């Protein structure tokens, strides 16, 4: 029996179509950037699309050919957005590098990806000058600024000026049409163990993800929004907001390197930001600033918080003190990154406050396009009962099949596992799922504390500690114990000026958590180390406290 073929237009899902759409239908909608140079820059989607075309011409003039990698070391700004569209749109691959990584890691990543062009912000000039001799494949170094801000001299050979390259072109360029499965961009995982690995997104995966990101039960983006992604454009494409923003024709507000509480608050207010997204640590800074100065937000309505578990106390502060809806989200570099978001169903409308909060504090439900499973040690699926925890697996058209450089179809190289004839990506996270599909991360599998055969969730303990008014930040790690194998050690950064000792801190857990899960000890530190994407670096903490002797040991 032959199937009937659909008779719809064959139009590949290409990233350039987002820019073209925004230029036509949100022509005068603004993109506002706080530049590295220190000033505020204003442009529109129409002007941005034209400059992206000029950039595509300029990159071709530099000798770039389809598939070549154009790397960026840059903060959130309009030039970075032009590179997103100008490179991917013309068949090149946009490789966003995290500038917060160690210089040796940056060089390793740029060489691994075989970057041909490196575009970078003004404040990374000293870094790139140091790195340039190690970047064997980079043929063109482009400083993302105007002529006036170019350095009089630099050790970088043939350092080009971004604005000059763009402005030398006429924009008479038609976006090419090609297969939607073509690679559009690369982002490397943070690589806390071993070398970082590249996730290679396609035009198709990026567009499908942008549709899903904009949905009401997802990030709910709209043309009426002014979106300020605090999450950097080098952290999994700012969680897709540069694409979803174009898809709906929203105003974008890009904060550049100015991510302290004061700078962010001022930008939220002057640009009347309605929606934002970022990791928990940035909200710590912003909320402290707002509280210390007795300020209120006048337009800010909702935010996505993810990348690490959002402490319930932070959610409460944003909601109760500022009327800001918090959408707790979970995802990964390998997932473009969106997987789940905490949004209620109709049946939850009448729930009493505690039950409603409990659901919203989970990492939420999958968006269409991602499916998930939890499995036990035997690899068999576990029930969705809200308390059985297991390894979390995902699949979907924006979930990776292979890392950059690995051969597709070679089972020895594949990161995927087979379950009942389907391929799944193991996330490395441990989670529960309730009967309504609300997923809750209890830990990274390597961070779980295994006490006498029982598992203790470090995230749960951290959330309780964060609820104490004197705690600025808290991490829980496993500490060796002669009887129980491992017991939890709580590491705390106190708020400035707060007097808080171990006895009071541990007393805070009484009645808030099962007695046997209460940490055995507290260590007070000045600072908790973070990864380049703002996650607590527990590896470093475990090293630091490897000889710590628990009082119970
Ligand atoms: P990355 O790819 O560097 O963004 O890291 C992805 C990992 O971050 C996930 O596998 C989780 O371990 C963690 N993560 C992301 N979002 C959350 C969240 N909302 N709660 C807890 N962990 C999270």
Coordinates of C-alpha atoms in Angstrom, one line a residue, residues 41-496:
X41 CA 23.1 50.6 22.1
X42 CA 19.7 50.4 20.5
X43 CA 18.8 48.7 17.2
X44 CA 15.8 46.9 15.8
X45 CA 15.1 43.4 14.4
X46 CA 15.0 44.9 10.9
X47 CA 18.4 46.5 11.3
X48 CA 19.9 43.4 12.9
X49 CA 18.8 41.2 10.1
X50 CA 20.4 43.5 7.6
X51 CA 23.7 43.6 9.5
X52 CA 23.6 39.8 9.9
X53 CA 23.4 39.6 6.1
X54 CA 26.4 41.9 5.8
X55 CA 28.3 39.8 8.3
X56 CA 27.5 36.7 6.2
X57 CA 29.0 38.6 3.2
X58 CA 32.0 39.6 5.3
X59 CA 32.6 36.0 6.5
X60 CA 32.5 34.7 2.9
X61 CA 35.0 37.4 1.9
X62 CA 37.3 36.2 4.6
X63 CA 37.2 32.8 2.9
X64 CA 34.8 30.9 5.1
X65 CA 33.1 28.0 3.5
X66 CA 30.0 26.0 4.4
X67 CA 30.6 24.1 7.7
X68 CA 33.5 26.3 8.8
X69 CA 33.3 27.2 12.5
X70 CA 33.0 30.8 13.7
X71 CA 33.8 31.0 17.3
X72 CA 32.8 33.7 19.8
X73 CA 34.1 34.7 23.2
X74 CA 31.4 37.3 23.9
X75 CA 28.8 38.5 26.4
X76 CA 25.1 39.0 25.5
X77 CA 24.9 41.8 22.9
X78 CA 23.6 42.7 19.5
X79 CA 26.9 41.9 17.7
X80 CA 26.9 38.4 19.3
X81 CA 23.3 38.1 18.0
X82 CA 24.4 39.1 14.5
X83 CA 27.0 36.4 14.6
X84 CA 24.3 33.9 15.7
X85 CA 22.3 34.7 12.6
X86 CA 25.1 35.7 10.1
X87 CA 27.2 32.6 10.7
X88 CA 24.5 29.9 11.0
X89 CA 22.2 31.6 8.5
X90 CA 24.9 31.4 5.8
X91 CA 25.7 27.7 6.4
X92 CA 28.6 28.3 8.8
X93 CA 28.6 26.9 12.4
X94 CA 28.5 29.3 15.3
X95 CA 30.6 28.0 18.2
X96 CA 30.0 29.9 21.4
X97 CA 32.9 29.4 23.8
X98 CA 32.5 30.1 27.5
X99 CA 35.0 32.8 28.4
X100 CA 34.9 31.8 32.1
X101 CA 36.7 28.5 31.4
X102 CA 40.4 28.3 32.1
X103 CA 42.5 29.6 29.2
X104 CA 43.9 26.2 28.5
X105 CA 40.4 24.8 28.3
X106 CA 39.4 27.6 25.9
X107 CA 42.4 26.8 23.6
X108 CA 41.6 23.1 23.8
X109 CA 38.0 23.6 22.8
X110 CA 38.8 26.0 20.0
X111 CA 41.3 23.6 18.6
X112 CA 39.0 20.6 19.0
X113 CA 36.3 22.4 17.1
X114 CA 38.8 23.6 14.5
X115 CA 37.5 27.1 14.7
X116 CA 38.5 29.2 11.7
X117 CA 37.3 32.6 12.9
X118 CA 37.3 33.9 16.4
X119 CA 35.2 36.9 17.2
X120 CA 35.6 38.4 20.7
X121 CA 34.5 41.2 22.9
X122 CA 36.8 44.1 23.8
X123 CA 37.3 42.9 27.4
X124 CA 38.7 39.6 26.2
X125 CA 41.5 41.2 24.2
X126 CA 44.2 40.4 26.8
X127 CA 42.9 36.8 27.1
X128 CA 43.0 36.3 23.3
X129 CA 46.4 37.9 23.0
X130 CA 47.7 35.3 25.4
X131 CA 45.8 32.5 23.7
X132 CA 46.4 33.4 20.0
X133 CA 49.7 31.5 19.6
X134 CA 48.0 28.3 20.8
X135 CA 45.0 28.6 18.4
X136 CA 46.6 26.8 15.5
X137 CA 43.5 26.7 13.3
X138 CA 42.2 30.2 13.7
X139 CA 42.8 32.2 10.5
X140 CA 41.0 35.4 11.5
X141 CA 40.7 37.2 14.8
X142 CA 37.9 39.7 14.9
X143 CA 37.5 42.2 17.7
X144 CA 33.8 42.9 18.2
X145 CA 33.9 46.7 18.4
X146 CA 34.1 49.8 16.2
X147 CA 37.2 51.5 14.8
X148 CA 37.4 54.1 17.6
X149 CA 37.9 51.3 20.2
X150 CA 40.5 49.3 18.3
X151 CA 43.8 49.1 20.1
X152 CA 46.6 51.1 18.5
X153 CA 48.6 47.8 18.4
X154 CA 48.2 44.2 19.3
X155 CA 50.3 41.0 19.3
X156 CA 47.4 39.3 17.4
X157 CA 48.3 39.0 13.7
X158 CA 45.9 40.9 11.3
X159 CA 43.4 41.8 14.1
X160 CA 40.2 42.8 12.3
X161 CA 37.6 45.3 13.4
X162 CA 34.1 43.8 13.5
X163 CA 32.2 46.9 12.6
X164 CA 34.5 47.7 9.7
X165 CA 34.1 44.2 8.3
X166 CA 30.3 44.5 8.5
X167 CA 30.0 48.1 7.3
X168 CA 32.2 47.4 4.2
X169 CA 29.4 45.2 2.8
X170 CA 26.2 46.2 1.0
X171 CA 23.8 43.6 2.3
X172 CA 22.8 42.5 -1.2
X173 CA 22.8 38.9 -0.1
X174 CA 20.1 36.3 -0.1
X175 CA 20.1 33.8 2.7
X176 CA 21.0 30.4 1.2
X177 CA 18.6 27.5 1.4
X178 CA 20.0 24.1 2.4
X179 CA 19.1 20.9 4.3
X180 CA 17.6 21.7 7.7
X181 CA 19.8 19.0 9.3
X182 CA 22.9 21.0 8.6
X183 CA 24.9 21.9 11.7
X184 CA 24.1 25.4 12.9
X185 CA 26.0 25.7 16.2
X186 CA 28.3 24.0 18.7
X187 CA 28.3 24.3 22.4
X188 CA 30.8 22.4 24.6
X189 CA 29.7 20.8 27.9
X190 CA 31.3 22.3 31.0
X191 CA 33.4 19.1 31.4
X192 CA 33.8 18.8 35.2
X193 CA 35.5 15.5 34.5
X194 CA 37.7 14.8 31.5
X195 CA 37.7 17.0 28.4
X196 CA 34.6 19.0 27.5
X197 CA 32.5 17.5 24.7
X198 CA 30.8 19.4 21.9
X199 CA 27.1 19.2 21.3
X200 CA 26.3 20.0 17.7
X201 CA 22.9 21.5 17.1
X202 CA 21.2 21.5 13.7
X203 CA 18.9 24.2 12.1
X204 CA 16.0 21.8 12.5
X205 CA 16.7 21.0 16.2
X206 CA 17.2 24.7 16.9
X207 CA 13.9 25.7 15.3
X208 CA 11.9 23.0 16.9
X209 CA 13.4 23.9 20.2
X210 CA 12.6 27.6 19.6
X211 CA 8.9 26.7 19.0
X212 CA 8.8 24.7 22.1
X213 CA 10.6 27.3 24.2
X214 CA 8.0 29.9 23.3
X215 CA 5.0 27.8 24.2
X216 CA 2.7 29.1 27.1
X217 CA 3.6 26.1 29.3
X218 CA 7.2 26.5 28.5
X219 CA 8.8 30.0 28.7
X220 CA 5.7 31.6 27.3
X221 CA 7.4 34.2 25.1
X222 CA 5.3 36.8 23.4
X223 CA 5.6 39.9 21.2
X224 CA 4.4 41.9 24.2
X225 CA 7.5 40.8 26.2
X226 CA 10.8 42.6 26.8
X227 CA 13.1 39.6 27.4
X228 CA 16.4 40.0 29.3
X229 CA 18.4 36.8 29.1
X230 CA 20.8 37.0 32.1
X231 CA 21.9 33.5 31.0
X232 CA 24.8 34.1 28.7
X233 CA 24.7 33.4 25.0
X234 CA 27.6 31.1 25.6
X235 CA 25.6 28.9 28.0
X236 CA 23.6 26.7 25.6
X237 CA 22.5 29.5 23.3
X238 CA 21.1 31.5 26.2
X239 CA 18.6 28.6 26.6
X240 CA 17.2 29.4 23.1
X241 CA 16.0 32.9 23.9
X242 CA 17.8 34.6 21.0
X243 CA 15.8 32.3 18.7
X244 CA 12.5 32.2 20.5
X245 CA 12.7 36.0 20.8
X246 CA 12.9 36.4 17.0
X247 CA 10.2 33.7 16.5
X248 CA 7.6 35.8 18.6
X249 CA 9.1 39.2 17.7
X250 CA 9.9 40.2 21.3
X251 CA 12.1 43.1 22.5
X252 CA 15.5 41.8 23.6
X253 CA 17.5 43.4 26.3
X254 CA 21.1 42.2 26.4
X255 CA 23.2 43.1 29.5
X256 CA 26.7 42.6 28.2
X257 CA 29.2 41.9 31.0
X258 CA 27.2 44.0 33.5
X259 CA 25.7 41.2 35.6
X260 CA 25.9 42.7 39.1
X261 CA 22.7 43.4 41.0
X262 CA 22.8 47.2 40.5
X263 CA 23.4 47.1 36.7
X264 CA 20.8 44.4 36.1
X265 CA 18.2 46.2 38.2
X266 CA 18.7 49.5 36.4
X267 CA 18.4 47.7 33.0
X268 CA 15.2 45.9 34.2
X269 CA 13.7 49.2 35.0
X270 CA 14.8 51.5 32.2
X271 CA 13.9 48.9 29.6
X272 CA 10.7 47.7 31.3
X273 CA 11.8 44.1 31.2
X274 CA 8.9 41.6 31.7
X275 CA 10.7 38.3 31.4
X276 CA 14.1 37.0 32.3
X277 CA 16.1 33.7 32.6
X278 CA 19.2 32.8 34.6
X279 CA 20.9 30.4 37.0
X280 CA 20.1 30.7 40.7
X281 CA 23.4 32.5 41.6
X282 CA 22.6 35.6 39.5
X283 CA 19.3 36.0 41.3
X284 CA 21.1 35.8 44.7
X285 CA 23.0 39.0 43.6
X286 CA 20.0 40.8 42.2
X287 CA 17.7 40.0 45.1
X288 CA 20.3 41.1 47.7
X289 CA 20.7 44.4 45.9
X290 CA 17.0 45.0 45.6
X291 CA 16.4 44.1 49.3
X292 CA 19.3 46.2 50.6
X293 CA 18.1 49.2 48.7
X294 CA 14.4 48.7 49.4
X295 CA 13.6 48.6 45.7
X296 CA 10.7 47.1 43.7
X297 CA 10.4 45.9 40.1
X298 CA 7.8 47.8 38.1
X299 CA 7.5 45.6 35.0
X300 CA 9.2 42.3 35.8
X301 CA 6.5 39.5 35.8
X302 CA 8.2 36.1 35.4
X303 CA 11.5 34.4 35.1
X304 CA 12.9 31.0 34.3
X305 CA 15.4 29.7 36.8
X306 CA 17.5 26.6 35.9
X307 CA 20.9 25.2 35.4
X308 CA 21.0 24.2 39.0
X309 CA 18.2 23.5 41.5
X310 CA 16.4 26.7 42.4
X311 CA 16.1 26.9 46.2
X312 CA 12.5 27.2 47.3
X313 CA 13.4 30.2 49.4
X314 CA 14.5 32.1 46.3
X315 CA 11.2 31.2 44.6
X316 CA 9.3 32.4 47.5
X317 CA 11.2 35.7 47.7
X318 CA 10.6 36.5 44.0
X319 CA 6.9 35.6 44.2
X320 CA 5.9 37.0 47.6
X321 CA 8.1 40.1 47.7
X322 CA 8.1 41.0 44.0
X323 CA 5.1 39.3 42.4
X324 CA 7.5 37.5 39.9
X325 CA 6.4 34.1 38.7
X326 CA 9.3 31.6 38.9
X327 CA 9.3 28.9 36.3
X328 CA 11.8 26.3 37.5
X329 CA 13.4 24.6 34.5
X330 CA 15.7 21.7 33.9
X331 CA 17.9 20.9 30.9
X332 CA 21.3 20.2 29.6
X333 CA 23.8 21.3 26.9
X334 CA 23.1 18.0 25.3
X335 CA 19.4 19.0 25.2
X336 CA 19.6 22.4 23.5
X337 CA 18.9 22.8 26.6
X338 CA 15.1 22.6 27.5
X339 CA 13.7 19.5 29.0
X340 CA 11.2 20.3 31.7
X341 CA 9.5 23.3 33.2
X342 CA 7.3 23.7 36.3
X343 CA 3.9 24.8 35.1
X344 CA 0.7 23.7 36.6
X345 CA -2.2 21.8 34.9
X346 CA -5.8 22.9 35.1
X347 CA -6.5 20.3 37.8
X348 CA -4.0 22.1 40.1
X349 CA -5.8 25.5 40.0
X350 CA -7.6 25.0 43.3
X351 CA -4.7 23.5 45.2
X352 CA -3.8 24.9 48.6
X353 CA -0.6 26.9 48.8
X354 CA 1.7 24.2 50.2
X355 CA 0.7 21.6 47.6
X356 CA 0.9 24.1 44.8
X357 CA 4.4 25.2 45.9
X358 CA 5.5 21.6 46.2
X359 CA 4.7 21.1 42.5
X360 CA 6.2 24.3 41.4
X361 CA 9.5 23.6 43.2
X362 CA 10.0 20.4 41.1
X363 CA 11.8 20.7 37.8
X364 CA 8.5 20.3 36.1
X365 CA 6.9 18.5 33.2
X366 CA 8.5 17.8 29.8
X367 CA 7.7 20.0 26.8
X368 CA 6.5 18.3 23.7
X369 CA 9.6 17.2 21.8
X370 CA 11.2 15.6 24.9
X371 CA 10.3 12.3 26.4
X372 CA 11.8 11.0 29.7
X373 CA 12.1 7.8 31.7
X374 CA 13.6 6.9 35.1
X375 CA 15.3 3.5 35.3
X376 CA 16.8 1.4 38.1
X377 CA 20.2 -0.3 38.4
X378 CA 18.9 -3.1 36.1
X379 CA 18.1 -0.6 33.4
X380 CA 14.3 -1.2 33.7
X381 CA 11.8 1.6 33.8
X382 CA 10.6 2.7 37.3
X383 CA 7.2 3.8 38.4
X384 CA 6.1 7.5 38.3
X385 CA 4.9 7.6 41.9
X386 CA 6.7 10.7 43.0
X387 CA 9.1 8.9 45.4
X388 CA 10.9 6.1 43.6
X389 CA 14.1 7.6 42.2
X390 CA 16.2 6.4 39.3
X391 CA 18.6 7.4 36.5
X392 CA 16.9 9.9 34.2
X393 CA 16.9 9.3 30.5
X394 CA 15.6 11.5 27.7
X395 CA 15.0 11.4 23.9
X396 CA 13.8 13.8 21.3
X397 CA 14.7 15.7 18.2
X398 CA 16.8 18.3 20.1
X399 CA 18.6 15.8 22.2
X400 CA 22.1 14.8 21.0
X401 CA 22.7 11.4 19.3
X402 CA 26.5 11.8 19.4
X403 CA 29.1 14.3 20.6
X404 CA 31.2 16.3 18.1
X405 CA 33.8 14.1 16.4
X406 CA 32.0 10.8 17.2
X407 CA 30.8 8.6 14.5
X408 CA 27.0 8.3 14.1
X409 CA 25.9 4.8 13.9
X410 CA 28.9 3.3 15.7
X411 CA 27.5 1.7 18.9
X412 CA 30.9 1.7 20.6
X413 CA 31.0 5.5 20.4
X414 CA 27.4 6.2 21.1
X415 CA 26.4 7.9 24.4
X416 CA 22.9 6.4 24.0
X417 CA 21.4 3.3 25.7
X418 CA 18.8 1.0 24.2
X419 CA 15.6 0.3 26.1
X420 CA 12.8 -1.7 24.6
X421 CA 14.1 -0.9 21.1
X422 CA 14.4 2.8 21.6
X423 CA 17.5 4.9 22.1
X424 CA 17.7 7.1 25.1
X425 CA 20.3 9.6 26.3
X426 CA 21.4 9.1 30.0
X427 CA 21.5 12.5 31.6
X428 CA 23.6 11.5 34.6
X429 CA 20.8 13.0 36.9
X430 CA 18.8 11.1 39.4
X431 CA 15.1 11.9 39.6
X432 CA 11.6 11.0 40.7
X433 CA 8.5 11.6 38.6
X434 CA 5.1 11.9 40.0
X435 CA 1.9 10.5 38.4
X436 CA 1.2 13.9 36.7
X437 CA 4.7 13.9 35.1
X438 CA 6.3 16.4 37.4
X439 CA 10.0 15.4 37.5
X440 CA 12.2 16.2 40.5
X441 CA 16.0 16.1 40.3
X442 CA 17.3 14.6 43.6
X443 CA 20.9 14.7 42.5
X444 CA 23.6 14.4 39.9
X445 CA 24.3 10.7 40.1
X446 CA 27.9 11.4 41.4
X447 CA 26.6 13.8 44.1
X448 CA 24.2 11.5 45.8
X449 CA 25.1 10.6 49.4
X450 CA 25.0 6.9 50.0
X451 CA 24.4 6.4 53.7
X452 CA 24.1 2.8 54.9
X453 CA 22.6 1.7 51.6
X454 CA 20.0 4.6 51.6
X455 CA 20.3 7.6 49.3
X456 CA 20.2 11.1 50.6
X457 CA 19.5 13.9 48.2
X458 CA 22.1 16.7 48.5
X459 CA 19.7 19.1 46.7
X460 CA 17.0 18.5 49.3
X461 CA 19.4 19.3 52.2
X462 CA 20.7 22.4 50.4
X463 CA 17.2 23.7 49.9
X464 CA 16.5 23.4 53.6
X465 CA 19.7 25.2 54.5
X466 CA 19.0 28.0 52.0
X467 CA 15.7 28.6 53.8
X468 CA 17.7 29.8 56.9
X469 CA 17.7 33.6 56.9
X470 CA 21.4 33.8 57.7
X471 CA 22.5 31.5 54.8
X472 CA 23.9 33.1 51.6
X473 CA 24.7 29.8 49.9
X474 CA 24.9 26.2 50.9
X475 CA 26.3 23.0 49.4
X476 CA 26.1 19.4 50.7
X477 CA 28.7 16.8 49.9
X478 CA 29.4 13.3 50.9
X479 CA 32.0 12.7 53.6
X480 CA 33.5 9.3 54.3
X481 CA 32.1 7.6 57.4
X482 CA 33.4 4.3 58.9
X483 CA 30.0 3.0 59.8
X484 CA 27.6 4.5 57.2
X485 CA 30.1 4.7 54.2
X486 CA 29.1 8.3 53.6
X487 CA 27.3 11.0 55.6
X488 CA 26.3 14.5 54.5
X489 CA 28.6 17.5 55.3
X490 CA 27.0 20.9 55.0
X491 CA 29.2 23.7 53.6
X492 CA 27.8 27.2 54.3
X493 CA 28.5 30.7 53.3
X494 CA 26.9 33.0 55.9
X495 CA 25.3 36.3 54.9
X496 CA 27.5 39.3 55.8

